[in-house]
Amino acid sequence: MAAFDYFKQNVQKAADLLKLSEEERSTFMTPDRVLSATLEITRDDGSTSSYPAYRVQFNNARGPYKGGIRFHPDADQDEVSALAAMMAIKCAVVDIPFGGAKGGVTVDPKELSKGELDRLGRAYVRAFADNLGPDTDVPAPDVYTNPAIMAVMLDEYETIMGAKAPAMITGKPLEHGGILGRDTATADGAIYVLEALLEDQHRSMEGIEVAVQGAGNAGAQAARLVQSHGGKVVALADSHGTLLNEAGIDIDAVLKEKASGKSVHDAVAHGTPANADAVIESACDVLIPAALEEVITAKNAGSLMATVVLEVANGPVTPEADALLTARAIGVVPDVLANAGGVTVSYFEWLQNRSDEVWTHERVTERLKQTMRDAYRDVADFAHERGITLREAAYALALTRILTASKEVVS
Ligand code: GLU
């Protein structure tokens, strides 16, 4: 299913629940603005290449547009629009004063050198600078973009504007106004939500058995945190394979081997290797998809053994699978709540830049924990009171908050 259709389906469900009028629903069906451009860069060999690029500004009722920029061969207008819409929902779920946006360049970044990627980042800012800014639209990293690219983009923007503006972009390196803890924020936030959910079920992280799909930034950090909170990572997968160990995988040891160029399933001293999909159906209490979209489908949803799915990736569960998991009473913590820790710490970075302060790591951690726990509480209470899923509750709550803000703007 096209990503934006899936988003609209979630919005329709929430809108039915809230009995919204057609006019109110229309707020969530089309982006405020779809900006597109063709970025031309000079390659290292002197030739020229061009790449389609987008910035979709979905809704700014609650504050400046906010959302990352991805460099990916599959990034297209539909995907970027869906992700922009999800950012608006995400920011409203964690109740931070931002709207939703997303950017994308259709490019395979693995084919470009560091210098070419820098030039692409600069070209992106030149194309969209008029529509970006600390009070307008604040980008950040996303798939295959990183703090170094954010620094280059900031430099280009400041050159164009002829003034310092560190709050125009987040996820920057520390020396360019970045914030401590932004790199681990997505996984940290997800684990705070998981802790709060387990408390509701009179369980704790101690001894909990977790399967993690993804050994990139978010997956690796989630696995480390599970272990440091007394849980056991019984399955860990990357795109090549899964490593299984009922006694709990030694995460640091396996990640060290992975860093030397191997796959996690090559670390046979630490578990039993299996194919890449095995992680989904492995025996565990909690499954954390932290890599790709649409990995839990109608085909495998019937054989999941977990009782909780924590969506650290965006859109890992298809709508059909979502219905099957709900029928099986498997709790799904939706992406718009589970992975909102990243943009939450981006908000702290923006605040830090605007007040010219430097936040300590403790301050970031404390405030992130509180924000994620509050958001979980709001969503869980909303769901329990109405007998609906956490995803339905998250969307309904977000729609309510966005509509309230739009009405305040109008009146
Ligand atoms: N790209 C991240 C997300 O999808 C972070 C966005 C941000 O920090 O603005 O949530």
XYZ file of C-alpha atoms and ligand atoms in Angstrom:
421
model
C 0.000 0.000 0.000
C 1.273 3.478 -0.805
C 2.542 5.134 2.358
C 0.280 8.166 2.117
C -2.838 5.970 1.681
C -1.927 4.126 4.842
C -1.603 7.419 6.694
C -5.002 8.572 5.401
C -6.566 5.313 6.543
C -5.288 5.936 10.082
C -6.593 9.496 9.951
C -10.049 8.380 8.720
C -10.326 5.890 11.582
C -9.410 8.530 14.143
C -11.685 11.087 12.476
C -14.636 8.641 12.614
C -13.952 8.076 16.285
C -13.893 11.826 16.928
C -16.873 12.394 14.597
C -14.978 15.076 12.688
C -16.650 17.048 9.906
C -15.478 16.777 6.287
C -13.864 20.168 6.601
C -11.929 19.149 9.714
C -10.802 15.922 8.020
C -9.559 17.796 4.976
C -6.867 19.446 7.160
C -5.147 16.051 7.292
C -5.613 14.908 3.721
C -3.373 17.327 1.807
C -0.059 18.943 2.685
C 0.073 22.733 3.039
C 2.884 22.856 0.478
C 4.799 20.446 -1.744
C 8.080 21.991 -2.859
C 10.157 20.215 -5.460
C 13.361 20.943 -7.340
C 16.033 19.246 -9.402
C 19.407 19.445 -7.694
C 22.434 19.613 -9.951
C 25.879 18.842 -8.611
C 29.327 18.608 -10.109
C 30.731 15.103 -9.665
C 34.329 14.490 -8.617
C 35.171 13.593 -12.238
C 33.887 16.986 -13.457
C 30.612 15.660 -14.928
C 27.185 16.876 -13.788
C 24.435 14.794 -12.177
C 20.920 15.840 -11.215
C 18.569 14.469 -8.604
C 14.866 15.129 -7.840
C 14.370 16.701 -4.410
C 11.351 17.477 -2.242
C 10.356 19.381 0.844
C 6.804 18.694 1.937
C 5.359 21.033 4.568
C 2.327 19.246 5.906
C 0.852 21.313 8.723
C 2.142 24.100 10.967
C -0.863 24.725 13.224
C 1.182 23.861 16.323
C 4.481 25.544 15.366
C 7.217 25.645 12.700
C 7.281 22.735 10.240
C 9.697 20.066 11.504
C 11.184 16.928 10.036
C 14.243 15.240 8.606
C 15.714 15.075 5.115
C 16.447 11.639 3.668
C 18.797 10.711 0.850
C 17.337 7.519 -0.591
C 16.755 5.970 -4.047
C 13.065 5.310 -3.184
C 12.328 8.794 -1.800
C 9.446 10.151 -3.885
C 6.676 12.677 -3.405
C 4.193 10.145 -2.012
C 6.617 8.759 0.555
C 7.915 12.160 1.614
C 4.331 13.449 1.978
C 3.329 10.502 4.152
C 6.391 10.988 6.337
C 5.696 14.740 6.600
C 2.157 13.960 7.736
C 3.465 11.480 10.283
C 5.807 14.148 11.659
C 2.817 16.418 12.325
C 1.132 13.560 14.224
C 4.354 12.655 16.075
C 5.013 16.197 17.300
C 1.415 16.487 18.503
C 1.574 13.099 20.300
C 4.583 14.187 22.363
C 3.063 17.661 22.630
C 6.009 19.695 21.327
C 5.246 22.980 19.518
C 6.124 21.916 15.989
C 4.198 21.030 12.869
C 5.186 18.343 10.383
C 7.458 18.336 7.339
C 9.858 16.011 5.561
C 12.468 16.294 2.879
C 13.910 13.833 0.451
C 16.390 13.544 -2.375
C 16.021 10.617 -4.805
C 19.618 9.438 -4.786
C 21.661 6.396 -3.834
C 24.054 8.029 -1.358
C 26.339 4.982 -1.475
C 27.323 6.016 -5.011
C 28.482 9.500 -3.936
C 31.756 10.561 -2.309
C 31.818 12.667 0.862
C 32.468 15.800 -1.229
C 29.589 15.004 -3.585
C 27.225 14.453 -0.633
C 28.281 17.832 0.801
C 27.554 19.529 -2.527
C 24.170 17.785 -2.664
C 23.359 19.047 0.847
C 24.294 22.593 -0.147
C 22.238 22.361 -3.359
C 19.238 21.207 -1.294
C 19.471 24.257 0.963
C 19.921 26.621 -1.989
C 16.776 25.187 -3.608
C 14.573 25.512 -0.526
C 16.221 28.240 1.637
C 13.355 30.701 1.169
C 11.011 28.248 2.843
C 13.341 27.188 5.688
C 14.269 28.976 8.928
C 14.111 28.711 12.747
C 10.508 29.972 12.856
C 9.431 28.529 9.508
C 10.683 25.030 8.841
C 13.441 23.210 10.740
C 15.054 20.157 9.042
C 17.053 17.361 10.708
C 18.766 14.099 9.761
C 16.802 11.113 8.477
C 17.669 7.977 6.512
C 21.271 8.267 5.160
C 21.798 11.849 6.293
C 23.797 12.666 9.423
C 25.161 15.442 11.678
C 28.016 16.229 9.243
C 25.505 16.932 6.449
C 23.467 19.085 8.857
C 26.595 21.192 9.536
C 27.125 21.725 5.797
C 23.453 22.636 5.309
C 23.617 25.124 8.173
C 26.736 26.702 6.696
C 25.035 27.084 3.304
C 21.932 28.610 4.892
C 23.956 31.084 6.985
C 25.969 32.066 3.916
C 22.783 32.775 1.943
C 21.178 34.722 4.815
C 24.378 36.478 5.846
C 23.648 35.772 9.525
C 24.067 33.066 12.180
C 20.979 30.865 12.515
C 21.881 27.622 14.362
C 18.208 26.942 15.213
C 17.329 26.509 11.514
C 18.376 22.832 11.614
C 18.748 20.163 14.320
C 20.800 17.013 14.695
C 23.960 19.097 14.243
C 27.410 18.070 15.500
C 28.049 19.332 19.062
C 30.577 21.918 17.895
C 27.949 23.486 15.632
C 25.305 23.852 18.341
C 24.150 20.221 18.522
C 22.845 18.724 21.753
C 24.163 15.875 23.897
C 22.058 12.728 23.573
C 20.520 13.470 20.151
C 22.298 10.440 18.661
C 20.629 7.956 21.037
C 17.347 9.859 21.504
C 15.102 7.702 19.289
C 16.004 4.450 21.048
C 16.115 6.086 24.493
C 12.611 7.483 24.000
C 11.280 4.113 22.805
C 12.667 2.308 25.840
C 11.108 4.886 28.219
C 7.753 4.183 26.561
C 8.287 0.429 26.833
C 9.124 0.748 30.547
C 5.936 2.717 31.173
C 3.843 0.170 29.251
C 5.366 -2.761 31.168
C 4.645 -0.964 34.467
C 0.969 -0.768 33.425
C 1.060 -4.527 32.924
C 2.763 -5.035 36.317
C 5.891 -6.213 34.544
C 9.359 -4.696 34.330
C 12.379 -4.732 32.038
C 14.088 -7.169 34.434
C 14.315 -10.537 32.673
C 12.111 -9.464 29.770
C 12.934 -11.273 26.494
C 13.314 -8.970 23.534
C 13.911 -9.480 19.798
C 15.399 -6.549 17.890
C 15.295 -6.208 14.109
C 17.962 -3.757 13.004
C 21.510 -3.226 14.207
C 21.887 0.339 12.897
C 21.802 3.401 15.139
C 18.334 2.887 16.662
C 18.340 -0.928 16.770
C 21.806 -1.207 18.307
C 21.035 1.380 20.973
C 17.659 -0.237 21.776
C 19.392 -3.604 22.209
C 22.056 -2.079 24.474
C 19.413 -0.391 26.618
C 17.332 -3.564 27.003
C 20.442 -5.302 28.292
C 21.459 -2.473 30.623
C 17.928 -2.449 32.121
C 18.192 -6.148 33.013
C 16.354 -7.520 29.966
C 17.614 -10.226 27.603
C 18.038 -9.699 23.874
C 17.179 -13.190 22.632
C 17.279 -12.298 18.919
C 19.144 -9.600 17.010
C 18.986 -9.177 13.253
C 20.518 -7.052 10.532
C 19.653 -7.201 6.819
C 21.819 -10.323 6.334
C 20.637 -12.554 9.152
C 19.481 -13.136 12.725
C 21.441 -14.265 15.771
C 19.417 -16.226 18.355
C 20.341 -16.920 21.972
C 17.761 -17.807 24.636
C 20.231 -16.971 27.408
C 20.624 -13.420 26.071
C 23.048 -12.110 23.447
C 26.159 -10.230 24.563
C 25.257 -7.098 22.610
C 28.544 -5.214 22.893
C 30.533 -8.247 21.749
C 28.277 -8.824 18.732
C 28.208 -5.150 17.734
C 31.991 -5.078 17.944
C 32.172 -7.956 15.452
C 29.638 -6.223 13.240
C 31.740 -3.062 13.295
C 34.605 -5.064 11.808
C 32.498 -5.619 8.687
C 30.624 -8.826 9.590
C 26.901 -9.486 9.914
C 25.403 -10.203 13.367
C 24.712 -13.817 12.351
C 28.443 -14.367 11.807
C 29.008 -13.893 15.556
C 28.457 -17.632 16.143
C 30.345 -17.607 19.450
C 27.409 -15.603 20.831
C 24.390 -17.453 19.446
C 22.835 -19.533 16.699
C 22.593 -18.009 13.225
C 19.269 -17.953 11.350
C 17.877 -16.164 8.318
C 17.069 -12.448 8.382
C 13.300 -12.979 8.812
C 13.664 -15.347 11.771
C 13.768 -12.431 14.209
C 10.093 -11.609 13.522
C 8.780 -15.020 14.579
C 11.345 -15.671 17.331
C 10.253 -16.597 20.874
C 10.208 -13.342 22.872
C 7.979 -11.052 24.972
C 8.702 -7.861 23.034
C 9.527 -7.471 19.342
C 11.276 -4.254 18.315
C 11.289 -3.653 14.557
C 13.923 -0.940 14.235
C 14.890 -1.101 10.585
C 12.487 -1.271 7.681
C 8.917 -0.524 6.681
C 6.296 -3.246 6.231
C 8.130 -6.186 7.807
C 5.166 -7.458 9.821
C 2.571 -8.473 7.248
C -0.577 -10.593 6.914
C 1.793 -13.505 6.134
C 3.727 -13.537 9.416
C 1.406 -11.702 11.871
C -0.259 -15.019 12.784
C 3.018 -16.559 13.900
C 4.436 -13.727 16.021
C 5.251 -14.930 19.531
C 5.704 -11.514 21.158
C 2.923 -9.933 23.229
C 4.159 -6.386 22.528
C 5.477 -4.829 19.299
C 7.412 -1.574 19.758
C 7.598 0.288 16.413
C 10.968 2.012 16.458
C 11.030 2.011 12.630
C 8.465 4.051 10.708
C 5.585 1.898 9.424
C 6.936 -1.611 10.158
C 3.432 -3.133 10.519
C 1.097 -3.216 7.489
C -2.586 -2.265 8.060
C -3.661 -5.918 7.497
C -1.100 -7.149 10.016
C -2.164 -4.444 12.475
C -5.732 -5.826 12.460
C -4.471 -9.402 12.898
C -2.224 -8.423 15.829
C -5.100 -6.555 17.500
C -7.349 -9.626 17.096
C -4.618 -11.676 18.788
C -4.437 -9.114 21.647
C -0.814 -8.266 20.790
C -0.170 -4.671 21.833
C 1.416 -2.452 19.180
C 3.119 0.745 20.342
C 2.772 2.889 17.195
C 5.726 4.582 15.504
C 4.251 8.047 16.070
C 4.726 7.453 19.807
C 7.542 4.894 19.995
C 10.057 6.752 17.822
C 9.159 10.349 18.733
C 12.203 10.632 21.041
C 14.355 11.822 18.140
C 12.272 14.848 17.279
C 11.711 15.527 20.983
C 15.445 15.976 21.535
C 15.567 17.999 18.303
C 13.121 20.333 20.029
C 15.479 20.597 23.020
C 18.320 21.401 20.608
C 16.216 24.140 18.988
C 15.404 25.582 22.441
C 19.078 25.386 23.408
C 20.124 27.290 20.263
C 17.449 29.933 20.678
C 18.394 30.705 24.269
C 22.120 30.344 23.544
C 22.473 27.721 26.282
C 24.222 24.363 26.457
C 22.084 21.659 28.055
C 23.746 18.945 30.122
C 23.202 15.324 29.165
C 21.301 14.810 32.455
C 18.900 17.621 31.607
C 18.230 16.128 28.170
C 17.710 12.630 29.603
C 15.387 13.784 32.385
C 13.255 15.887 30.113
C 13.105 13.236 27.384
C 12.041 10.619 29.917
C 9.293 12.851 31.275
C 8.048 13.808 27.809
C 7.871 10.182 26.635
C 6.213 8.953 29.823
C 3.626 11.752 29.682
C 2.913 11.007 26.026
C 2.506 7.295 26.760
C 0.171 8.070 29.667
C -2.014 10.367 27.521
C -2.216 7.820 24.691
C -2.755 4.781 26.946
C -5.494 6.486 28.989
C -7.232 7.667 25.817
C -7.089 4.085 24.448
C -8.273 2.374 27.643
C -11.165 4.769 28.172
C -12.475 4.074 24.680
C -11.438 0.460 24.190
C -9.319 1.299 21.129
C -5.743 0.515 20.085
C -2.751 2.663 20.997
C -2.391 3.610 17.328
C -6.000 4.759 17.073
C -5.614 6.675 20.319
C -2.334 8.328 19.254
C -3.860 9.536 15.969
C -7.088 10.690 17.623
C -5.212 12.568 20.325
C -2.909 14.190 17.767
C -5.807 15.190 15.497
C -7.565 16.802 18.453
C -4.442 18.758 19.414
C -3.789 19.922 15.848
C -7.398 20.988 15.287
C -7.471 22.869 18.588
C -4.354 24.759 17.529
C -5.769 25.499 14.031
C -8.903 26.965 15.594
C -6.834 29.136 17.924
C -4.933 30.440 14.894
C -8.176 31.258 13.036
C -10.027 32.953 15.917
N 14.018 12.029 11.210
C 13.557 11.891 12.553
C 12.113 11.432 12.591
O 11.617 10.909 11.628
C 13.808 13.139 13.373
C 13.186 14.363 12.854
C 13.634 15.604 13.605
O 14.411 15.488 14.539
O 13.165 16.663 13.218
O 11.459 11.498 13.595
